[in-house]
XYZ file of C-alpha atoms in Angstrom:
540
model
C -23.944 56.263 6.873
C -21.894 58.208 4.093
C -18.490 57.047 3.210
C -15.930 59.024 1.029
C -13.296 57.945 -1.018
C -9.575 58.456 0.662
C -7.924 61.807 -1.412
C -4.830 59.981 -1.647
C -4.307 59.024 -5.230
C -4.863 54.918 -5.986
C -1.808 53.347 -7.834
C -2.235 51.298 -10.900
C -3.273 47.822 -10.645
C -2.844 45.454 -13.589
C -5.834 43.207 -14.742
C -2.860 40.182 -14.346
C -2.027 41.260 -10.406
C -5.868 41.028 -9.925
C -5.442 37.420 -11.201
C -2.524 36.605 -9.443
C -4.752 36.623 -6.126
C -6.522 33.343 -7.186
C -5.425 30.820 -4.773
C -7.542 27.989 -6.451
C -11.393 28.231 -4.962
C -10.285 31.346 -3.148
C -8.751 34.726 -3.295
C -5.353 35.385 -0.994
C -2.805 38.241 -0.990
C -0.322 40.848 0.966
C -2.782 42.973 3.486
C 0.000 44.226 5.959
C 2.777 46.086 5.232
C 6.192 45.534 6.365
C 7.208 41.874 5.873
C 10.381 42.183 3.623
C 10.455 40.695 -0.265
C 6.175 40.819 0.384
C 4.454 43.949 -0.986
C 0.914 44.827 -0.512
C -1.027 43.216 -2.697
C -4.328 42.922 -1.268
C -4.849 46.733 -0.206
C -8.396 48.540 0.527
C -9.116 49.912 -3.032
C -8.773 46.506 -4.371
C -10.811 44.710 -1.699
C -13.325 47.491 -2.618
C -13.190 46.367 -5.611
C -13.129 42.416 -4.978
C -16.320 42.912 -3.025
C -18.065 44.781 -5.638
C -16.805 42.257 -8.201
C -18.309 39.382 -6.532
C -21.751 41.449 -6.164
C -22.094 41.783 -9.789
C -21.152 38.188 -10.040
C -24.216 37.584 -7.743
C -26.798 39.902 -9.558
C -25.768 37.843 -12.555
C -26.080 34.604 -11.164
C -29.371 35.311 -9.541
C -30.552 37.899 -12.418
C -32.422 39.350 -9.277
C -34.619 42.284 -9.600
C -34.634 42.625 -5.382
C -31.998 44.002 -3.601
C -29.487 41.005 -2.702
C -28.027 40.753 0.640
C -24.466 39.330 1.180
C -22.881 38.231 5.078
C -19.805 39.421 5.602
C -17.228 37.620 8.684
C -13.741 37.479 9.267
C -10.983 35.579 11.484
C -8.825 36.941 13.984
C -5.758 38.444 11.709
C -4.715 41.631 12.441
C -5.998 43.468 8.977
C -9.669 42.289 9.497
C -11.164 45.528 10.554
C -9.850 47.519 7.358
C -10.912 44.669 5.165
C -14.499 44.256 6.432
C -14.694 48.212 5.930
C -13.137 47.754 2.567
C -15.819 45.008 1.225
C -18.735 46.641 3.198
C -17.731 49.711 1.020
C -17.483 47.704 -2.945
C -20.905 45.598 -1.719
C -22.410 49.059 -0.963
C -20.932 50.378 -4.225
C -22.709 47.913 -6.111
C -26.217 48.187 -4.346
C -26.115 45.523 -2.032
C -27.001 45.000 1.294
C -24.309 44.800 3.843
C -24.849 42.435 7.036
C -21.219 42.228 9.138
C -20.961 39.542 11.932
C -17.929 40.373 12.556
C -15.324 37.433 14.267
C -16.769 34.520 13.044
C -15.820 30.877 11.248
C -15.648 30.159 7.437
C -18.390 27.468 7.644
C -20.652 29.345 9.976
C -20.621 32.086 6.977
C -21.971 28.845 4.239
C -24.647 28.818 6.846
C -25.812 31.677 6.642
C -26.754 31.504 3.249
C -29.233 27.952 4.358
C -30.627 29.777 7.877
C -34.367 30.662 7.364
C -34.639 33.450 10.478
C -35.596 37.169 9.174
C -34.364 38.461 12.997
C -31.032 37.722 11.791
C -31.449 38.889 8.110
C -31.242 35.304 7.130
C -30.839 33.660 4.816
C -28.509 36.120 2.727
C -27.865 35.576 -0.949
C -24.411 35.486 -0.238
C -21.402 35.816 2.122
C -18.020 36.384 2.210
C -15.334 35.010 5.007
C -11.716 37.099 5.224
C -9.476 34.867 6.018
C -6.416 33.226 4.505
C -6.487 30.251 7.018
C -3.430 29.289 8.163
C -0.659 31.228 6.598
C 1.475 34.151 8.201
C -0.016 37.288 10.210
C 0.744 39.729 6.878
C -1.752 37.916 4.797
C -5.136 37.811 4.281
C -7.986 36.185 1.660
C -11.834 35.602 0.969
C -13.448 32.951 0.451
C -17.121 33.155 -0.596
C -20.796 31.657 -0.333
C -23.934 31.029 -2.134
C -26.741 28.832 -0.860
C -25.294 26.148 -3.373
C -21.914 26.281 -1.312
C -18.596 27.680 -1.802
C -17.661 28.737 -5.610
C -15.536 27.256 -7.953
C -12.038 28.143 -9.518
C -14.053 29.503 -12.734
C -15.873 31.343 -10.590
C -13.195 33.484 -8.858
C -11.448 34.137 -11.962
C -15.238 35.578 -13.140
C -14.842 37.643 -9.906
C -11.270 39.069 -10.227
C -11.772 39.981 -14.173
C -15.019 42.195 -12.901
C -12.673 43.384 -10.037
C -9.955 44.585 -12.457
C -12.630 46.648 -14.463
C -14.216 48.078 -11.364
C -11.175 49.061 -10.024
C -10.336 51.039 -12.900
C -13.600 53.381 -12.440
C -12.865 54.042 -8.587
C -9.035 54.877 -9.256
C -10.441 57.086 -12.099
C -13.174 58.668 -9.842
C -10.023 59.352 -7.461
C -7.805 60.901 -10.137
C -10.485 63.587 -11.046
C -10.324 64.090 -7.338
C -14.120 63.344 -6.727
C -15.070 62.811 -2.950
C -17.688 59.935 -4.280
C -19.862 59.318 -1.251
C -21.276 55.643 -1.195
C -24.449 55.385 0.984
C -22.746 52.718 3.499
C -25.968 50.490 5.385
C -24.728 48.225 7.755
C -26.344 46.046 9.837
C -24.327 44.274 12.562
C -25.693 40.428 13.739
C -24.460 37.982 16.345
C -24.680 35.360 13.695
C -22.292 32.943 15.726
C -24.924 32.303 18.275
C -27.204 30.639 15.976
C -24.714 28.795 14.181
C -23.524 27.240 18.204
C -26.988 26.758 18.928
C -27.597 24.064 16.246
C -24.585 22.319 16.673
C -25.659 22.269 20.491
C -29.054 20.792 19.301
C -27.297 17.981 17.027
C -25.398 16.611 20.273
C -28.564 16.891 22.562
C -30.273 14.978 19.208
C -27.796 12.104 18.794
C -27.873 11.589 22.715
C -31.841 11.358 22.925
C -32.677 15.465 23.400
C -30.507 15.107 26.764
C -30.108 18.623 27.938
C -26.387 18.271 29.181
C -25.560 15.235 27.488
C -21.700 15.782 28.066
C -21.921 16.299 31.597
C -18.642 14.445 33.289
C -16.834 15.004 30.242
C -13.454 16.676 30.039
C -12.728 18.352 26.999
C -10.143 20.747 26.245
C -9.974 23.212 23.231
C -6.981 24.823 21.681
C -8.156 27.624 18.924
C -4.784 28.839 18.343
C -5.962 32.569 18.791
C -8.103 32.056 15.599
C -11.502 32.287 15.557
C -12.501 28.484 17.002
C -12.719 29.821 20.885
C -16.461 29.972 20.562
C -16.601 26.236 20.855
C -16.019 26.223 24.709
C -19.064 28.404 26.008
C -20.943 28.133 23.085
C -21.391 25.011 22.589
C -19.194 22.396 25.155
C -20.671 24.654 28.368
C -24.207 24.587 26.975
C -23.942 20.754 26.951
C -22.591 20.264 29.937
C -18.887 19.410 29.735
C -15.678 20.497 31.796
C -13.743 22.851 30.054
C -10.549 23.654 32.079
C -7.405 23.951 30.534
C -8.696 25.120 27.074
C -5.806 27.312 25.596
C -5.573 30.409 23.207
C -9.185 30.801 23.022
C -8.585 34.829 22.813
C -8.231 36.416 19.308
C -4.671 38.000 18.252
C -3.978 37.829 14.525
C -0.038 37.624 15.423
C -0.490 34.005 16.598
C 1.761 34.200 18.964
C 1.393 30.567 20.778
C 1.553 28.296 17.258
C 0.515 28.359 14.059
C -3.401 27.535 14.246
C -2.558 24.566 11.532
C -4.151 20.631 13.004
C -1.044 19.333 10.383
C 1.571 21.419 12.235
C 3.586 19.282 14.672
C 4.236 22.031 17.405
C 0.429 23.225 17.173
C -0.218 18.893 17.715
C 1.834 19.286 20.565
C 0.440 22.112 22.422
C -3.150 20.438 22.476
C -1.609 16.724 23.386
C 0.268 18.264 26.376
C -2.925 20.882 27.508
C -4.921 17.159 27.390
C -2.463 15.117 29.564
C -1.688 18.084 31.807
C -5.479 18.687 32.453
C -6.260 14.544 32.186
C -8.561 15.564 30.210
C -11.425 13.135 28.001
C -10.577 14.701 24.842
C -8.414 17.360 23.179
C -10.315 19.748 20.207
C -7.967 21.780 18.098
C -9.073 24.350 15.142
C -7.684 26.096 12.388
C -7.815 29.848 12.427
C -11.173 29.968 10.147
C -12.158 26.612 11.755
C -12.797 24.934 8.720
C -10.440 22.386 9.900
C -10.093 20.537 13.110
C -8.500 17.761 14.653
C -8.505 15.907 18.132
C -6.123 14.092 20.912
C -7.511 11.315 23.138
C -7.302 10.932 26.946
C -3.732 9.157 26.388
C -2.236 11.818 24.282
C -3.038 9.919 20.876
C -3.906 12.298 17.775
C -6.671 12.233 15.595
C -5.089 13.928 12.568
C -4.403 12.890 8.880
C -5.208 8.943 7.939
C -5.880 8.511 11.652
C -8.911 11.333 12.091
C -10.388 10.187 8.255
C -10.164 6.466 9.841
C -12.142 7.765 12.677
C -14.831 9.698 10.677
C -15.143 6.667 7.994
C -16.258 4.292 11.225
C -18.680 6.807 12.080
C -19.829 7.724 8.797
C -20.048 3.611 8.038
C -22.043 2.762 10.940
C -24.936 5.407 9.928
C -24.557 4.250 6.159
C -22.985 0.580 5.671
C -21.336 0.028 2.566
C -20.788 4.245 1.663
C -17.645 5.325 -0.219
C -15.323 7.456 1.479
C -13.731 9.953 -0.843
C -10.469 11.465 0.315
C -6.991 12.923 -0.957
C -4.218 11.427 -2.639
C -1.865 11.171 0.084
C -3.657 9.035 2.597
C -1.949 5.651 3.143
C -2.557 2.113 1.697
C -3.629 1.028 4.970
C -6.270 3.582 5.441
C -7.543 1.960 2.306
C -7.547 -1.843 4.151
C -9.317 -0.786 7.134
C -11.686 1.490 5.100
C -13.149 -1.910 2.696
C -11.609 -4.968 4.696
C -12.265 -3.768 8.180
C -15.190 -1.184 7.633
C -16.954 -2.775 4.485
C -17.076 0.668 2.896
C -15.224 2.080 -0.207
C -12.234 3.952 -0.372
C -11.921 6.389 -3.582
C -8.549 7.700 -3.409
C -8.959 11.543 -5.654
C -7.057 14.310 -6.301
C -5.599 17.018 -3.384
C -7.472 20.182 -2.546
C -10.401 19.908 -0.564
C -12.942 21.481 -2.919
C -11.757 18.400 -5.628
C -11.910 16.244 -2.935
C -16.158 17.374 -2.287
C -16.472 18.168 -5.653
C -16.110 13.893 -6.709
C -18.016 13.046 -3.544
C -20.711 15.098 -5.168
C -20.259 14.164 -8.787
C -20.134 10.448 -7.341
C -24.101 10.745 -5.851
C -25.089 12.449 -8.838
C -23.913 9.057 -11.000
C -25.588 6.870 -8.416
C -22.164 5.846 -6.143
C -23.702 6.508 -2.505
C -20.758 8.902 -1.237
C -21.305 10.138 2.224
C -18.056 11.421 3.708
C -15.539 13.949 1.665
C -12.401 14.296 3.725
C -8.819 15.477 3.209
C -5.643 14.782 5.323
C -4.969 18.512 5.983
C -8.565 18.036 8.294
C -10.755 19.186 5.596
C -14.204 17.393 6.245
C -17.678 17.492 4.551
C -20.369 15.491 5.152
C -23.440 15.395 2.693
C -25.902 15.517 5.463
C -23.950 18.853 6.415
C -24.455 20.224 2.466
C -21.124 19.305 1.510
C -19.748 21.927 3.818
C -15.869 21.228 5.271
C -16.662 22.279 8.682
C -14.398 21.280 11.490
C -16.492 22.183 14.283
C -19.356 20.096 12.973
C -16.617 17.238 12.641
C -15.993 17.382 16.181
C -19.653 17.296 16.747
C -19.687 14.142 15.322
C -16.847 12.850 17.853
C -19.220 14.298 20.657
C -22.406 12.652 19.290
C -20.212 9.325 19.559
C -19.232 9.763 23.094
C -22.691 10.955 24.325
C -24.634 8.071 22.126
C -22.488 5.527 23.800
C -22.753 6.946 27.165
C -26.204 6.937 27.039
C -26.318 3.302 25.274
C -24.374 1.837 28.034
C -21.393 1.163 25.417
C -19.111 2.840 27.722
C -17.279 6.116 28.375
C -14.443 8.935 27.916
C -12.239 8.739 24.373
C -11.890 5.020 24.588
C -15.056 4.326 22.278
C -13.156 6.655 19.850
C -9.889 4.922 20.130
C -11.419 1.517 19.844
C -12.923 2.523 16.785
C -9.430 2.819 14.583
C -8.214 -0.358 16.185
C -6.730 -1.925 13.612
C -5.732 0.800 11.254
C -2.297 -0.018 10.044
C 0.114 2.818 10.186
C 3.328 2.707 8.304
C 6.486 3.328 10.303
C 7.955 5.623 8.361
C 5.944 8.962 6.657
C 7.608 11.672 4.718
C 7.062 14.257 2.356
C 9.946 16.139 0.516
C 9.108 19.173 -1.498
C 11.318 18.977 -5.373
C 11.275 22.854 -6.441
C 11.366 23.549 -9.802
C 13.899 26.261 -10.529
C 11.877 28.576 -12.883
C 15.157 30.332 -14.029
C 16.432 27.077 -15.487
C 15.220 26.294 -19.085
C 12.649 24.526 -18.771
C 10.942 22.162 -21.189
C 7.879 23.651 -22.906
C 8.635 26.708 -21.361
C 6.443 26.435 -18.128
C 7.076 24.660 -14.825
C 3.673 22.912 -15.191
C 5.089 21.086 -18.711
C 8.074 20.841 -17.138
C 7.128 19.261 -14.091
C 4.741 16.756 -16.317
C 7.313 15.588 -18.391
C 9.208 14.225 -15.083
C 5.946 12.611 -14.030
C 5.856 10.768 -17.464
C 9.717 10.020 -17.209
C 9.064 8.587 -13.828
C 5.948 6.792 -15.001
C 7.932 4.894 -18.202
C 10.713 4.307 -15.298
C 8.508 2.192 -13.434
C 6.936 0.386 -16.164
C 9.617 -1.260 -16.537
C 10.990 -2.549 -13.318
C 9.114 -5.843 -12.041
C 9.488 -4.366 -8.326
C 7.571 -1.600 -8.371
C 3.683 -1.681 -9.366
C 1.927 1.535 -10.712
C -1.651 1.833 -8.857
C -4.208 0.783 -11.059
C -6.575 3.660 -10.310
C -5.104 6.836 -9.580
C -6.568 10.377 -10.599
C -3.464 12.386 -9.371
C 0.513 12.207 -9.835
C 2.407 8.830 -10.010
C 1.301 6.404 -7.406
C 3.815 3.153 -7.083
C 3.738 0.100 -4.740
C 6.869 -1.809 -3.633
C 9.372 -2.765 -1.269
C 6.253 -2.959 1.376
C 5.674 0.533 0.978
C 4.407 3.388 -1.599
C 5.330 6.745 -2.803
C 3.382 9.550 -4.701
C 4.936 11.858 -6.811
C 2.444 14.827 -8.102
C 2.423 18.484 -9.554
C 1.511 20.878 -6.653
C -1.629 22.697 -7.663
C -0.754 25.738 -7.445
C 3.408 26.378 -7.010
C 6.084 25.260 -8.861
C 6.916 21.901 -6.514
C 6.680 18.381 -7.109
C 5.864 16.721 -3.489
C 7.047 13.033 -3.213
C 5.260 11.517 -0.780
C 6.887 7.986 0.804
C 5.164 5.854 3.190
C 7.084 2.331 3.818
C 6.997 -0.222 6.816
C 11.456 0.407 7.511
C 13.479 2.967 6.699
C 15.431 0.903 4.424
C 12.372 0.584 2.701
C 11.920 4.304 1.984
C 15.345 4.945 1.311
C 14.998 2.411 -1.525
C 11.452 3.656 -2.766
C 13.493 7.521 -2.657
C 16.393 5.668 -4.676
C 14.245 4.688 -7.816
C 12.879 8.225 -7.844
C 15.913 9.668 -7.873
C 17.280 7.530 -10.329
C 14.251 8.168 -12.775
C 14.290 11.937 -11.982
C 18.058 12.697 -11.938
C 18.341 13.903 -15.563
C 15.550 16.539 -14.946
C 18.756 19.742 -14.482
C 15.687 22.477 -13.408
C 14.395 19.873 -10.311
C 15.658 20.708 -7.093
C 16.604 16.953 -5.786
C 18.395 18.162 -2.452
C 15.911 17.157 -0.195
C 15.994 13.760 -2.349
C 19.460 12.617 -2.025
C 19.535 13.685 1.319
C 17.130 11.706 2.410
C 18.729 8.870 0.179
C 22.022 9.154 1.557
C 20.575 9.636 5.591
């Protein structure tokens, strides 16, 4: 079909707001109107132009003479519809081939770059998700595919210059008041059947090709009205389990149940209660996009943060003894005993952000470390036998292959042979994270929050040096990392706002509070750094 341009005139986009839409590996902005102090920043001439801005980036990196073919899916937030139209239109601009699948998951679209099936147009040379994961109804995002995976902070910034120069041409095509008809050749595939099937056939697999390996099983799912509600009858029915009581399956980009977030407390709480309520085996619960997941077992215990990357190390270390585990900064010193003392693997503690966090795994096989498992505490997972992909349905597969394999091995039944396998993780007692804002109207040192907030990581650093209680970790890519009292705290430069989150883990609250104290003290001089939340939490 034949699409026009709207007649209404396209306002002026900078080259700088283009680049303000870089969210680190992905793009993120405004898409509805009407939340106060948040203009539209991601409208449908600049996804247009987005869309055709990653094609050229494509062409380029394929230097393909044939005519590329790019996937395009999106969550369940209310401005999908005009966004798929608006990069179906820039991918058809630039020649491309345009295959929708319209509600699907972020890591289902990675696959559909590997899938070798020509009845579903597969594979395509690349794909792009719209999504913006967990954050508030009025916003939206893409993140994008090749074969090789999902691209790189260089990459998007490639992406959003070409953007910028695109847009330019279609807002001058528009001011000379040209109806420019793009030939618009869509082809519309239930790619989320495929993508269930083989996570269906990796169960059946890890349970000796039993057809309804799960059968007897109770498992409740909570997709928080994102896009995760295919897991119940695509691929839990298929293999046999009870489903009953699985909540907010249905799509509705206002969220109106909870925040589809497996760190948010009340969203933890919804799928703990649907699990005791229904006495269920096992509680599933996805992100919108469902590139992150996290579970509850039959007593109402979570899976989430240090506990669910205990849980996937065990597995992980059982299939390859001795593997390094490569996660965040945050996770806790005693994830790190159970990890090498309990486990016998290796915990390498790396930077936050997921794609840093895959990225070392990766770098770590290329040097010769064996590095199996890439996970974050925010529920970003990646496996290498899963291409490095941070899937959180196939993470949850990988629970399921655990129950069925130990059903079927006579090793016994229901979440229990989960449970059993963290016993022993030591958890502090106290956990918090405060959030130091740098005021940017303040005058800042070097002129930038980023200098700023470096020169209180370096104050804090020379601070510690020099007190015999507190130890400085030895190894540590990220922030300021300190033992003492018992405990630890991290203090780092968020990666992409102006924030420094402490992090404080300790086995009393007397211990925090003192851990809190020498921050404070070595911080307190720093006039631009919000320490409310600090001496708050000092004086509680």
């Amino acid at each position: 079909m034949a699409a026009a341009s709207s007649a209404t005139a396209i306002p002026f986009v900078e080259k700088s707001d283009f680049l303000k839409l870089q969210n680190g590996s992905d793009i993120r902005g405004v898409a509805v109107d009407g939340v106060e102090g948040e203009p539209l920043t991601l409208t449908e001439p600049v996804t247009e132009a987005i869309a055709a801005g990653f094609a050229g980036w494509l062409k380029k990196k394929y230097d393909s003479s044939k005519r590329l073919r790019v996937s395009i899916g999106h969550d369940s937030r209310i401005s999908a519809q005009k966004l798929q139209d608006a990069v179906s239109q820039g991918l058809a601009r630039a020649g491309v081939e345009v295959i929708q699948y319209g509600l699907a998951s972020t890591p289902a679209m990675f696959n559909s770059t590997l899938t070798v099936d020509e009845e579903f147009s597969c594979p395509v040379d690349g794909s792009i998700m719209i999504t913006a994961s967990h954050l508030p109804y009025n916003r939206n995002g893409f993140k994008f595919f090749t074969r090789a995976g999902g691209l790189g902070k260089p990459d998007i910034k490639d992406i959003l210059e070409r953007a910028a120069e695109i847009y330019k041409n279609i807002a001058n095509e528009d001011s000379k008041g040209a109806e420019t008809a793009v030939s618009l050749s869509v082809k519309r595939v239930d790619y989320m059947s495929i993508y269930a099937s083989n996570l269906v056939a990796a169960v059946r697999r890890a349970a000796g090709n039993i057809e309804k390996p799960l059968e007897g099983f109770h498992i409740v799912v909570d997709a928080g009205n994102g896009a995760g509600g295919f897991f119940v009858g695509k691929v839990l029915e298929p293999l046999g389990a009870i489903t009953s009581g699985s909540q907010f399956l249905e799509p509705d980009g206002l969220f109106p149940n909870h925040i589809p977030n497996p760190e948010d407390k009340t969203a933890m709480k919804a799928i703990t209660k649907a699990v005791l309520d229904n006495r269920a085996d096992l509680g599933i619960i996805f992100d919108t996009d469902v590139d992150r997941s996290a579970a509850v077992d039959s007593s109402g215990r979570e899976f989430n943060r240090n506990r669910l990357i205990a849980l996937m190390s065990a597995i992980v270390l059982e299939e390859h003894p001795g593997t390094t585990i490569v996660t965040d900064s945050v996770t806790s010193d005693g994830l790190t005993t159970f990890i090498e003392k309990k486990l016998g693997g290796k915990h390498h503690r790396f930077k936050r952000g997921y794609k840093n966090v895959i990225d070392e795994a990766i770098r770590l096989n290329s040097v010769g470390e064996e590095a199996h498992l890439a996970i974050e505490t925010s529920g970003h997972g990646a496996l290498k036998e899963n291409h490095w992909l941070d899937d959180g349905a196939y993470l949850m597969v990988k629970l399921l292959n655990k129950l069925a394999s130990a059903r079927t091995s006579g090793q016994g039944s229901g979440s229990k042979v989960l449970t059993d396998m963290v016993e022993g993780l030591e958890e502090p007692a106290v956990a918090v994270e405060l959030r130091l804002k740098i005021d940017n109207q303040s005058d800042l040192i070097g002129g930038s929050f980023r200098d700023y907030g470096e020169a209180v990581l370096k104050q804090l650093e020379n601070t510690v040096d020099s007190d015999a209680k507190l130890l400085k970790a030895p190894v540590n890519y990220e922030g300021v990392r300190v033992s003492g009292y018992g405990g630890w705290f991290l203090l780092r430069l968020s990666l992409h706002d102006p924030v420094l989150p402490l992090n404080i883990e300790a086995p009393s609250n007397e211990a925090a509070v003192k851990l809190a104290h020498d921050v404070l003290n070595a911080v307190k001089e720093f006039t631009a750094l919000d320490t409310s939340a600090l001496t708050k939490f000092v004086g509680a």
